[in-house]
Coordinates of C-alpha atoms in Angstrom, one line a residue:
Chain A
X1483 CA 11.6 15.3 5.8
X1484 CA 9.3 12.3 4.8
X1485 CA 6.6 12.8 2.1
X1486 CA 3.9 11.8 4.6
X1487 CA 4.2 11.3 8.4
X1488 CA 2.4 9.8 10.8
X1489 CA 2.5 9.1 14.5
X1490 CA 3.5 5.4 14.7
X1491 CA 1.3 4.9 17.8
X1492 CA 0.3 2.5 18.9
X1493 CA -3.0 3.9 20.2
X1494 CA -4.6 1.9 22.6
X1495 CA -8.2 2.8 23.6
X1496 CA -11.0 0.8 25.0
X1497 CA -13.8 -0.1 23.2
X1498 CA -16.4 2.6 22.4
X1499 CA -13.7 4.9 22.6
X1500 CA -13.1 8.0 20.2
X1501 CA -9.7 8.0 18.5
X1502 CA -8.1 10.6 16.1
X1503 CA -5.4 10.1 13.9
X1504 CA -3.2 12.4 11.6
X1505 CA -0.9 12.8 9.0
X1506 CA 1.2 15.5 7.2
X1507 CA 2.2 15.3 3.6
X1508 CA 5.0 17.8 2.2
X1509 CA 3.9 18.0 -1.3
X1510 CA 1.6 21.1 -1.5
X1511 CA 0.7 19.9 -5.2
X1512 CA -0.6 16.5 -4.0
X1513 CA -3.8 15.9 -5.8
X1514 CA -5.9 12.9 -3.8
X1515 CA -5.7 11.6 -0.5
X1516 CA -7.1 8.2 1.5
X1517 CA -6.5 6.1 4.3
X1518 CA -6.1 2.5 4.1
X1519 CA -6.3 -0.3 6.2
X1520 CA -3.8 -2.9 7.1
X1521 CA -4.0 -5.4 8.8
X1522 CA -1.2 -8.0 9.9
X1523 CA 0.7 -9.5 7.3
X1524 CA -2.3 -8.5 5.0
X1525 CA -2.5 -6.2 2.2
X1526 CA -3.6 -3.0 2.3
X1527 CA -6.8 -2.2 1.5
X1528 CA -8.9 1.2 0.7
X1529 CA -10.9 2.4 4.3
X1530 CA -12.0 5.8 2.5
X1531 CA -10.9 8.7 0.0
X1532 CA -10.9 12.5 1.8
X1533 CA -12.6 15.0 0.1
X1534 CA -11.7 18.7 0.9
X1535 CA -15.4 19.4 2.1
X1536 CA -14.6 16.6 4.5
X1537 CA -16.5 13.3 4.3
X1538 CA -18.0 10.9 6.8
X1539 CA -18.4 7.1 6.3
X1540 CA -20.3 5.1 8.7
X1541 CA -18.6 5.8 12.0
X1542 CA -15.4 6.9 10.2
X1543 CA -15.1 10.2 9.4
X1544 CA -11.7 12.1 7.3
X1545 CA -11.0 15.9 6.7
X1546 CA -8.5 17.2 4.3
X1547 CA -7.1 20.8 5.6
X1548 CA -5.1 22.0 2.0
X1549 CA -3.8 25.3 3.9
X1550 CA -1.9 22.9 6.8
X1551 CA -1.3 20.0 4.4
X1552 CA -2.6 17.6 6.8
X1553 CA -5.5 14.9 6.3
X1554 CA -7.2 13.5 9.4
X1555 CA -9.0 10.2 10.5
X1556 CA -11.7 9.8 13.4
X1557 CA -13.4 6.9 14.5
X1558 CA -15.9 6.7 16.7
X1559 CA -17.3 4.1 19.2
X1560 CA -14.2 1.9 18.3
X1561 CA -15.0 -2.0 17.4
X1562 CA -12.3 -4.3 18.6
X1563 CA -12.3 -5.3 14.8
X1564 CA -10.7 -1.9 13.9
X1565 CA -8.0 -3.2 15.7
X1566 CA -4.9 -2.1 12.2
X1567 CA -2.8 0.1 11.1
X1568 CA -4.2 2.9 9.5
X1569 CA -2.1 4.4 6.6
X1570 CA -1.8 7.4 5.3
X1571 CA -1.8 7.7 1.6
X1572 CA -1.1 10.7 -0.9
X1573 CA -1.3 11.1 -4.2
X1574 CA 1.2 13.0 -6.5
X1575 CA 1.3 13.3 -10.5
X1576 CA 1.3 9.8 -10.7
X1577 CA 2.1 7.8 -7.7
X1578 CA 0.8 7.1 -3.9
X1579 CA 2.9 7.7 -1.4
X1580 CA 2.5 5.4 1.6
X1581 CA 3.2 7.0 5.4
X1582 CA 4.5 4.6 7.8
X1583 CA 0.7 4.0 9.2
X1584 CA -0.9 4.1 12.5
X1585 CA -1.0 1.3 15.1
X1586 CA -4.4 1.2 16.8
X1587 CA -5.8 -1.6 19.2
X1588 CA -9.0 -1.5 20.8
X1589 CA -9.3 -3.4 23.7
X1590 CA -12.0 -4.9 26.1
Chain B
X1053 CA -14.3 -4.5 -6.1
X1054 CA -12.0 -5.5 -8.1
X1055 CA -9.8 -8.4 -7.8
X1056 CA -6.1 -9.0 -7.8
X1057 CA -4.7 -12.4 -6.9
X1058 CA -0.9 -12.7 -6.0
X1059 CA 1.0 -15.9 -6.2
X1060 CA 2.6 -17.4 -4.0
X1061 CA 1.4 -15.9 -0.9
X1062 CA 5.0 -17.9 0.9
X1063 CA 8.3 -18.7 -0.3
X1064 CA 10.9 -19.9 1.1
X1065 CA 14.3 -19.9 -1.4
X1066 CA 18.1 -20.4 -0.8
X1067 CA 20.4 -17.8 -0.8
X1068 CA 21.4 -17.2 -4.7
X1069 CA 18.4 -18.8 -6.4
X1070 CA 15.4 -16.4 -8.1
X1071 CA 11.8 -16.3 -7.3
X1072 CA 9.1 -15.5 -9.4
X1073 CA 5.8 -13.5 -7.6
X1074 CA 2.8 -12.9 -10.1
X1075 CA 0.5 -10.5 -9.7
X1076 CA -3.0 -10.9 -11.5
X1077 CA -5.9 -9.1 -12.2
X1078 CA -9.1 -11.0 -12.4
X1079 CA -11.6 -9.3 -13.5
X1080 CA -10.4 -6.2 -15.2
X1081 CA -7.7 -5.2 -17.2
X1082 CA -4.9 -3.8 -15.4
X1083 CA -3.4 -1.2 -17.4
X1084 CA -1.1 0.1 -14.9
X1085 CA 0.6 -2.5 -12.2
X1086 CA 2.8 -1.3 -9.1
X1087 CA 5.2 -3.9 -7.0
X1088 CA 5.8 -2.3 -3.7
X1089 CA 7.7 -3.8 -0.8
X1090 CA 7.3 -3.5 2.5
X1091 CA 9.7 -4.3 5.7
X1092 CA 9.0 -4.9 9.2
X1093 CA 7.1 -2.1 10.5
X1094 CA 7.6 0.2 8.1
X1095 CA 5.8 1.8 5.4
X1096 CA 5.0 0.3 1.3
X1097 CA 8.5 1.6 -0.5
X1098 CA 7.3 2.0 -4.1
X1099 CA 9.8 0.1 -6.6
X1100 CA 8.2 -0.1 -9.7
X1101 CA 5.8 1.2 -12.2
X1102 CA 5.1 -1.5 -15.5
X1103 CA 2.3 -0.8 -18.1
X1104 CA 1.0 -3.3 -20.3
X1105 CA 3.8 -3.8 -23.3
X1106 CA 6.5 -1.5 -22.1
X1107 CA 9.4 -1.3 -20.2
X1108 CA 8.7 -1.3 -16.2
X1109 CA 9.6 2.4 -14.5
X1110 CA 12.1 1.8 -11.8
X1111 CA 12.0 3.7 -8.6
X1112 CA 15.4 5.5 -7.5
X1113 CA 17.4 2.8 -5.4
X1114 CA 16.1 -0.4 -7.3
X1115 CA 18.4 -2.5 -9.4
X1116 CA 16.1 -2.8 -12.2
X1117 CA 18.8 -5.9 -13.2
X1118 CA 17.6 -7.2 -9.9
X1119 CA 13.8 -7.2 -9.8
X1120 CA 13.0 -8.3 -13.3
X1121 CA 9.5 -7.2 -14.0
X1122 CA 7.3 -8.3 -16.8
X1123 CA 4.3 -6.6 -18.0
X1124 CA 2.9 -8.9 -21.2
X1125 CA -0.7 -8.5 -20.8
X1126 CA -3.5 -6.4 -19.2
X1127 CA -3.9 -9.3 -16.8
X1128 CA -0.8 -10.3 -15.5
X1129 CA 2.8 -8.8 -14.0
X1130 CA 5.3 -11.1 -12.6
X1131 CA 8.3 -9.8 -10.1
X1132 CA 11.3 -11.7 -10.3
X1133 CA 13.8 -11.5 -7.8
X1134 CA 17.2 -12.6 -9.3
X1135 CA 19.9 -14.0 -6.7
X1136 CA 18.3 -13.7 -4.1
X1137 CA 20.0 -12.5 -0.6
X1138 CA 18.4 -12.8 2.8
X1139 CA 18.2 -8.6 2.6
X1140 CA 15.7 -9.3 -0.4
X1141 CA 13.4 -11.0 2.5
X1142 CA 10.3 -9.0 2.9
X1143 CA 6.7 -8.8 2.3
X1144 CA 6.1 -7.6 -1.9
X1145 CA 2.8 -6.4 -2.7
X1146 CA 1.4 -5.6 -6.4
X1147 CA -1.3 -3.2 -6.7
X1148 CA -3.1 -2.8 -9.9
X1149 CA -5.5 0.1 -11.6
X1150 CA -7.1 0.0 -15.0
X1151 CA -10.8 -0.9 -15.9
X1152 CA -13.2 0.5 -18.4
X1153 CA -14.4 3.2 -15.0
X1154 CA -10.9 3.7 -14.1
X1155 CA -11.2 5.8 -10.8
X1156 CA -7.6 5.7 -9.7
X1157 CA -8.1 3.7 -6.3
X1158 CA -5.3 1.1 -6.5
X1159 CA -6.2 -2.9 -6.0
X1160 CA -4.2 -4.7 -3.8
X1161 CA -2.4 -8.7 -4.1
X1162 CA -2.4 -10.8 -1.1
X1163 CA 0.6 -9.7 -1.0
X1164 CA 4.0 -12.4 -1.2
X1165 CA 6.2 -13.1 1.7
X1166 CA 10.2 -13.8 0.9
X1167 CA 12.0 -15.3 2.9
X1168 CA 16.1 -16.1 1.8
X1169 CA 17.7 -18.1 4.0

């Protein structure tokens, strides 16, 4: 079993659209999680960290659920410019673990 | 944020010769650099840890005689891929952490594209 999974997507929803994405981690000692954004042939770079009490940025909001070990990701009224692939990160004692990401495009 | 500049963002080498990526930090000091490595489609695949002065942490499954990294100073790592082979092609990324308010969120390179013909 993978450290961290994700649904490889793609999603594709029309702008405005609400989209959800998950991810499961495996490592019930894993002490900080975040999604990052990628873009094509870009680097990777921080969208948000999830607090357990859940934590809402903008139209971007992520929940941590400990008991499930799964972390989620909604955005809401989708830009086409969040058109990426949304990855999944956990941290252990020392490292991040990357999941595979999430395709998302936003259309017209 | 914090900057990290990663050079050169293409190459292009024969199959056999090495390339050299660095991986700079430009306005903090990095005391803790990563190289990742990511294929088509797939996720960042750890391969290293280095810290400043010391040997580089190799993860499982990565010739550390291979991928020669160099740590010397809080501002700079460099990757060095040693004969290379069209397998080695792929996208390497360094992320770097470290700063007098070290919160743990990792900065990110460019990232450097290989390609071995």
């Amino acid at each position: 079993r993978k450290e961290v999974e994700q649904d490889p997507g793609p999603f594709n929803v029309p702008e405005g659209a609400t989209v959800a994405f998950n991810c499961t981690y495996s490592n019930s000692a894993s002490q900080s999680f975040f999604w990052y954004r990628q873009d094509c042939r870009k680097e990777p770079k921080l969208l948000m960290s999830v607090y357990s009490s859940g934590n809402e940025d903008g139209r971007f909001t992520a929940q941590l659920n400990r008991a499930s070990q799964y972390i989620s990701l909604l955005i809401r009224d989708s830009k086409l410019s969040d058109s990426a692939t949304y990855l999944c990160v956990v941290k252990g004692f020392q490292k991040l673990v990357f999941g595979t990401g999430t395709r998302l495009l936003v259309s017209p | 944020g914090a900057v990290v500049s990663q050079h050169p963002s293409w190459v292009i080498c024969k199959s056999g010769t090495s390339v050299k990526i660095e991986c700079r930090s430009l306005d903090f000091q990095a005391t803790t650099m990563f190289w990742y490595r990511q294929f088509p489609k797939q996720s960042l695949m750890l391969m290293a840890t280095s810290n400043e002065g010391s040997k580089a942490t190799y993860e499982q499954g990565v010739e550390k005689d291979k991928f020669l990294i160099n740590h010397a100073s809080l501002t700079l790592s460099t990757l060095t891929v040693t004969s290379a082979h069209p397998e080695d092609s792929s996208f390497y990324i360094c992320s770097a952490r470290g700063g007098t308010l070290d919160t743990g969120e990792l900065f990110f390179g460019e990232g450097s594209r290989l390609t071995v013909l």
